[in-house]
CSV table of C-alpha atoms in Angstrom, one decimal:
chain,number,residue,atom,x,y,z
A,1,MET,CA,27.1,-62.5,29.1
A,2,SER,CA,29.5,-60.6,26.9
A,3,GLY,CA,28.3,-60.3,23.3
A,4,ILE,CA,24.8,-61.7,24.1
A,5,GLU,CA,21.9,-59.5,23.3
A,6,LEU,CA,18.8,-59.5,25.5
A,7,MET,CA,15.4,-59.3,24.0
A,8,GLY,CA,11.7,-59.0,25.2
A,9,CYS,CA,8.9,-59.8,22.8
A,10,ASP,CA,5.3,-58.5,22.9
A,11,PHE,CA,3.6,-60.9,20.5
A,12,SER,CA,0.5,-60.7,18.4
A,13,SER,CA,-0.9,-63.9,16.7
A,14,SER,CA,-2.3,-61.7,13.9
A,15,PRO,CA,0.2,-58.9,13.5
A,16,THR,CA,-0.5,-55.8,11.4
A,17,GLN,CA,1.1,-52.4,11.0
A,18,ARG,CA,-1.4,-51.1,13.5
A,19,LYS,CA,-0.8,-54.0,16.0
A,20,PRO,CA,2.7,-55.3,15.3
A,21,ILE,CA,4.9,-57.7,17.2
A,22,VAL,CA,7.2,-55.5,19.3
A,23,LEU,CA,10.8,-56.5,20.2
A,24,ALA,CA,12.8,-54.6,22.8
A,25,PHE,CA,16.5,-55.1,22.7
A,26,GLY,CA,19.0,-54.3,25.4
A,27,SER,CA,21.9,-55.4,27.6
A,28,VAL,CA,22.8,-55.7,31.3
A,29,MET,CA,25.5,-53.5,32.9
A,30,GLY,CA,25.8,-54.6,36.5
A,31,ASP,CA,22.3,-54.4,37.9
A,32,ARG,CA,21.1,-52.1,35.2
A,33,VAL,CA,19.1,-53.1,32.2
A,34,VAL,CA,19.8,-50.7,29.3
A,35,LEU,CA,17.1,-50.4,26.6
A,36,ASP,CA,18.9,-50.1,23.3
A,37,ARG,CA,16.1,-50.1,20.7
A,38,LEU,CA,12.6,-51.2,19.8
A,39,GLU,CA,11.7,-53.0,16.6
A,40,ARG,CA,8.3,-53.7,15.1
A,41,LEU,CA,7.4,-56.7,12.9
A,42,ASP,CA,4.0,-56.7,11.2
A,43,THR,CA,3.9,-60.2,9.8
A,44,LEU,CA,4.4,-63.7,11.2
A,45,THR,CA,6.7,-64.4,8.3
A,46,GLY,CA,8.9,-61.5,9.3
A,47,PHE,CA,9.0,-62.8,12.9
A,48,GLY,CA,10.0,-66.2,11.7
A,49,ARG,CA,12.8,-64.7,9.6
A,50,TRP,CA,14.1,-62.7,12.6
A,51,LEU,CA,14.1,-65.9,14.8
A,52,ALA,CA,16.0,-67.9,12.2
A,53,GLN,CA,18.9,-65.5,11.6
A,54,PRO,CA,22.2,-66.2,13.3
A,55,GLY,CA,22.8,-64.4,16.5
A,56,ARG,CA,23.6,-64.6,20.2
A,57,TRP,CA,20.6,-63.7,22.3
A,58,ILE,CA,18.4,-64.6,25.3
A,59,GLY,CA,14.8,-63.6,24.7
A,60,GLY,CA,11.6,-63.5,26.9
A,61,PHE,CA,8.5,-64.1,24.7
A,62,ASP,CA,5.0,-63.1,25.9
A,63,PHE,CA,3.2,-66.2,24.7
A,64,PRO,CA,2.7,-69.7,26.2
A,65,PHE,CA,5.2,-72.4,25.2
A,66,GLY,CA,3.0,-75.3,26.4
A,67,LEU,CA,-0.5,-76.6,27.1
A,68,PRO,CA,-1.9,-77.8,30.4
A,69,ARG,CA,-1.2,-81.4,31.1
A,70,ASP,CA,-4.7,-82.0,32.2
A,71,LEU,CA,-6.1,-80.8,28.9
A,72,VAL,CA,-3.6,-82.8,26.8
A,73,GLU,CA,-4.2,-86.0,28.7
A,74,GLN,CA,-8.0,-85.7,28.5
A,75,LEU,CA,-7.9,-85.0,24.8
A,76,ALA,CA,-5.5,-88.1,24.4
A,77,TRP,CA,-3.0,-85.9,22.5
A,78,PRO,CA,0.7,-86.8,22.7
A,79,VAL,CA,2.2,-86.0,26.1
A,80,GLN,CA,5.7,-85.5,24.8
A,81,TRP,CA,6.1,-81.8,24.2
A,82,ARG,CA,7.5,-81.8,20.6
A,83,SER,CA,4.9,-84.4,19.5
A,84,CYS,CA,2.1,-82.4,21.2
A,85,ILE,CA,3.2,-79.1,19.5
A,86,ASP,CA,3.5,-80.9,16.1
A,87,HIS,CA,0.0,-82.2,16.5
A,88,TYR,CA,-1.3,-78.8,17.7
A,89,ALA,CA,0.2,-77.1,14.6
A,90,THR,CA,-1.8,-79.3,12.3
A,91,LEU,CA,-5.1,-77.9,13.7
A,92,SER,CA,-6.9,-74.8,12.4
A,93,ARG,CA,-7.9,-72.0,14.7
A,94,ALA,CA,-11.5,-73.1,14.3
A,95,GLU,CA,-10.7,-76.7,15.3
A,96,ILE,CA,-8.8,-75.4,18.3
A,97,ARG,CA,-11.7,-73.2,19.4
A,98,ASP,CA,-14.3,-76.0,18.9
A,99,THR,CA,-12.1,-78.6,20.7
A,100,PHE,CA,-11.4,-76.4,23.6
A,101,ALA,CA,-14.9,-75.1,23.9
A,102,ALA,CA,-16.2,-78.7,24.0
A,103,PHE,CA,-13.7,-79.5,26.8
A,104,CYS,CA,-14.8,-76.5,28.8
A,105,ASN,CA,-18.5,-77.2,28.3
A,106,ALA,CA,-18.1,-80.7,29.8
A,107,ARG,CA,-16.6,-79.3,33.0
A,108,PRO,CA,-18.3,-77.8,36.0
A,109,ALA,CA,-18.8,-74.1,36.5
A,110,GLY,CA,-15.8,-72.5,38.2
A,111,SER,CA,-13.3,-74.9,36.7
A,112,LYS,CA,-14.0,-74.7,32.9
A,113,PHE,CA,-10.4,-74.2,31.9
A,114,ALA,CA,-7.4,-76.4,32.5
A,115,HIS,CA,-4.4,-74.6,34.0
A,116,ARG,CA,-0.7,-75.2,33.9
A,117,ALA,CA,1.0,-75.7,37.3
A,118,PHE,CA,2.2,-72.1,37.6
A,119,ASP,CA,-0.7,-70.2,36.1
A,120,ARG,CA,-2.2,-69.1,39.4
A,121,ARG,CA,1.2,-68.2,40.9
A,122,ALA,CA,2.0,-66.1,37.8
A,123,GLY,CA,-1.5,-64.7,37.4
A,124,SER,CA,-1.3,-65.8,33.7
A,125,SER,CA,-4.3,-66.8,31.5
A,126,PRO,CA,-4.8,-70.5,30.8
A,127,SER,CA,-2.8,-71.3,27.7
A,128,MET,CA,-5.9,-73.0,26.2
A,129,LYS,CA,-7.9,-69.7,26.3
A,130,TRP,CA,-9.0,-68.7,22.8
A,131,VAL,CA,-10.5,-65.2,23.6
A,132,ASN,CA,-9.6,-62.2,25.8
A,133,PRO,CA,-6.6,-62.8,25.4
A,134,PRO,CA,-6.4,-65.5,22.6
A,135,VAL,CA,-3.2,-67.1,24.0
A,136,ALA,CA,-4.1,-70.5,22.5
A,137,TYR,CA,-3.8,-68.9,19.1
A,138,MET,CA,-0.6,-67.2,20.1
A,139,LEU,CA,0.9,-70.5,21.0
A,140,HIS,CA,-0.3,-72.0,17.8
A,141,ALA,CA,1.2,-69.2,15.7
A,142,ALA,CA,4.5,-68.7,17.5
A,143,VAL,CA,5.9,-71.9,18.9
A,144,PRO,CA,6.1,-73.7,15.6
A,145,LEU,CA,8.2,-70.8,14.4
A,146,LEU,CA,10.5,-71.2,17.4
A,147,LEU,CA,10.9,-74.9,16.4
A,148,ALA,CA,11.5,-74.1,12.7
A,149,ALA,CA,14.2,-71.5,13.7
A,150,GLY,CA,16.0,-74.1,15.8
A,151,VAL,CA,16.2,-72.0,18.9
A,152,HIS,CA,16.9,-73.5,22.4
A,153,MET,CA,14.0,-73.7,24.8
A,154,PRO,CA,15.3,-74.7,28.2
A,155,GLY,CA,13.4,-77.5,29.9
A,156,LEU,CA,11.3,-78.2,26.7
A,157,HIS,CA,13.4,-78.6,23.6
A,158,PRO,CA,17.1,-78.5,22.8
A,159,GLY,CA,18.3,-76.2,20.1
A,160,ASP,CA,21.0,-73.6,19.3
A,161,PRO,CA,22.5,-72.6,22.6
A,162,GLN,CA,23.4,-69.2,21.2
A,163,ARG,CA,19.6,-68.3,20.7
A,164,VAL,CA,17.7,-69.0,23.9
A,165,ALA,CA,13.9,-68.6,24.0
A,166,LEU,CA,12.1,-68.4,27.4
A,167,GLU,CA,8.4,-67.9,28.2
A,168,ALA,CA,7.9,-64.5,29.8
A,169,TYR,CA,4.8,-62.7,31.1
A,170,PRO,CA,4.8,-58.9,31.5
A,171,GLY,CA,1.7,-58.9,33.8
A,172,LEU,CA,3.6,-60.8,36.5
A,173,LEU,CA,6.2,-58.0,36.8
A,174,ALA,CA,3.7,-55.2,36.3
A,175,ARG,CA,1.4,-56.5,39.1
A,176,GLU,CA,4.4,-56.7,41.5
A,177,LEU,CA,5.1,-53.0,40.8
A,178,ILE,CA,1.7,-51.3,40.5
A,179,GLY,CA,-0.8,-54.0,41.7
A,180,ARG,CA,-3.8,-54.6,39.6
A,181,ARG,CA,-4.1,-51.1,38.1
A,182,SER,CA,-4.8,-51.2,34.4
A,183,TYR,CA,-2.1,-49.5,32.4
A,184,LYS,CA,-3.1,-50.3,28.8
A,185,SER,CA,-5.9,-50.8,26.3
A,186,ASP,CA,-6.3,-51.3,22.6
A,187,ASP,CA,-9.7,-49.7,22.8
A,188,LYS,CA,-9.2,-45.9,22.2
A,189,ALA,CA,-12.2,-45.1,24.4
A,190,ARG,CA,-10.4,-46.8,27.3
A,191,GLN,CA,-7.1,-45.1,26.8
A,192,THR,CA,-7.6,-42.9,29.8
A,193,ALA,CA,-5.5,-40.5,31.8
A,194,GLU,CA,-5.6,-43.0,34.7
A,195,ARG,CA,-3.9,-45.6,32.5
A,196,LEU,CA,-1.3,-43.1,31.4
A,197,ILE,CA,-0.5,-42.3,35.0
A,198,ALA,CA,-0.3,-46.1,35.7
A,199,ARG,CA,2.2,-46.5,32.8
A,200,LYS,CA,4.3,-43.6,34.2
A,201,ASP,CA,4.2,-45.1,37.7
A,202,LEU,CA,5.2,-48.5,36.3
A,203,LEU,CA,8.2,-46.9,34.4
A,204,THR,CA,9.3,-45.1,37.6
A,205,ALA,CA,9.1,-48.3,39.6
A,206,LEU,CA,11.2,-50.1,36.9
A,207,GLU,CA,13.8,-47.3,36.8
A,208,GLN,CA,14.0,-47.4,40.6
A,209,GLY,CA,14.4,-51.1,40.7
A,210,ARG,CA,11.6,-51.8,43.1
A,211,SER,CA,11.0,-55.4,42.0
A,212,ARG,CA,12.4,-58.6,43.6
A,213,LEU,CA,14.5,-59.1,40.5
A,214,GLY,CA,17.2,-56.8,41.7
A,215,LEU,CA,17.4,-54.9,38.4
A,216,TYR,CA,17.0,-51.2,37.4
A,217,LEU,CA,15.8,-50.2,34.0
A,218,LYS,CA,17.9,-47.5,32.3
A,219,LEU,CA,16.0,-45.3,29.8
A,220,THR,CA,16.6,-42.1,28.0
A,221,HIS,CA,14.1,-39.3,28.4
A,222,THR,CA,12.9,-40.0,24.8
A,223,GLN,CA,12.5,-43.7,25.4
A,224,ARG,CA,10.6,-43.1,28.6
A,225,GLU,CA,8.2,-40.7,26.9
A,226,ALA,CA,7.6,-43.1,24.0
A,227,LEU,CA,6.8,-46.0,26.4
A,228,ALA,CA,4.5,-43.8,28.5
A,229,GLN,CA,2.6,-42.4,25.5
A,230,ASP,CA,2.0,-45.9,23.9
A,231,ALA,CA,-1.6,-46.4,25.2
A,232,SER,CA,-1.7,-49.9,23.9
A,233,GLY,CA,1.1,-50.9,26.2
A,234,ASP,CA,2.7,-53.0,23.6
A,235,ARG,CA,6.1,-51.3,23.8
A,236,LEU,CA,6.0,-51.3,27.6
A,237,ASP,CA,5.1,-55.0,27.7
A,238,SER,CA,8.1,-55.8,25.4
A,239,VAL,CA,10.3,-53.9,27.9
A,240,LEU,CA,8.9,-55.8,30.9
A,241,CYS,CA,9.7,-59.0,29.0
A,242,LEU,CA,13.2,-57.6,28.4
A,243,VAL,CA,13.7,-57.1,32.1
A,244,GLN,CA,12.6,-60.6,32.8
A,245,SER,CA,15.0,-62.0,30.2
A,246,ALA,CA,17.8,-60.0,31.8
A,247,TRP,CA,17.0,-61.7,35.1
A,248,ALA,CA,17.1,-65.1,33.4
A,249,ALA,CA,20.4,-64.2,31.7
A,250,ARG,CA,21.9,-63.5,35.2
A,251,GLN,CA,20.8,-66.9,36.4
A,252,GLY,CA,22.6,-68.4,33.5
A,253,ALA,CA,22.7,-71.8,31.7
A,254,PRO,CA,21.4,-74.5,31.9
A,255,HIS,CA,18.1,-73.5,33.6
A,256,TYR,CA,18.1,-69.6,33.3
A,257,GLY,CA,16.2,-69.4,36.6
A,258,LEU,CA,13.6,-72.0,35.6
A,259,PRO,CA,13.0,-74.7,38.3
A,260,PRO,CA,15.0,-77.8,37.4
A,261,ASP,CA,11.9,-80.0,37.9
A,262,ILE,CA,9.5,-78.1,35.6
A,263,ASP,CA,6.9,-80.2,33.8
A,264,PRO,CA,8.5,-80.9,30.4
A,265,LEU,CA,5.1,-80.7,28.7
A,266,GLU,CA,3.8,-77.5,30.3
A,267,GLY,CA,7.0,-75.4,30.6
A,268,TRP,CA,7.3,-72.5,33.0
A,269,ILE,CA,7.3,-68.6,33.0
A,270,ILE,CA,10.6,-67.1,34.0
A,271,THR,CA,10.5,-65.3,37.4
A,272,ALA,CA,7.3,-67.1,38.4
C-alpha cells in the first residue's frame, strides 16, 4: 500500500458551510490507522472536483452505491448497474420521492421499503429511503459524480485502479464498539452530555482496537478532542469510514474484502 492514501467520507447530499462533506485522510502503519488530516467541502461541485483529480487512494464513502434489486425490478428500471444509475440520475428529487412513496404505499405494513441483501446484516437504512436519513438523495447526488470522475468501484463498475471507491457505513463499526448508544445529533437541543460521553467511549474503543477489524486508530490529543467535541458526529463518522477503508486496503485488490459473489446491481458495504 506504499504511496496509497486512505480516505473516509461523511457525505451530505446538500452540503453547506454549516453541514459540509467531511473527508478524513490517513494511512496504515502495521495494524495502526493514522489520521493525517480532515478536509471539509461545502459544495457538490467541490466534491466532484476532488474526486476527479489524479491521485492514489482507497476511499470509504458513507452513501449507498446501489438500489435494492426488488425495487428496480418492480419499477421496470434497467437491472444493469450503470444503466440503472444513468436512469436514476435523470430523475428529480421530487420524482424520486413520489415514485418511492407510491412503491411503499402499495406494500403491506411492516415491509414498505425494499432492502438490499446486506441491509439487515449491516443495520443500514434502505437505499430507497428519502427521509431520516435521505440516503436515496445521497445516492442520487454522489454516485453520478463517482462515475464522472472515472473512479474504480469494485464489483460494480471498472475505472481508474489508482482511485478506488467503496461503500462504507460508520454505524456498522460504531454499533460494534458502543452498541446502540446515540453519539451524535444535528439538533442542538439533543447534543447532550450523554452523547459526548458516547463519542469519547467510541474513540477510546477505536484507539484500543476493540473491533473485529484488527486495527487501532492513532490520534493526537488535539485530533481526539476535535472529534469528541463535534456534536454532529460528522468528523467522527468520516474517521469511522477511514478505518473501514483501511481494513479494505489490507484485504487488497481485486475485491478489497467484498464478497466475490455480490449482487452487481446492489453492491455491498465493506466489512458487512
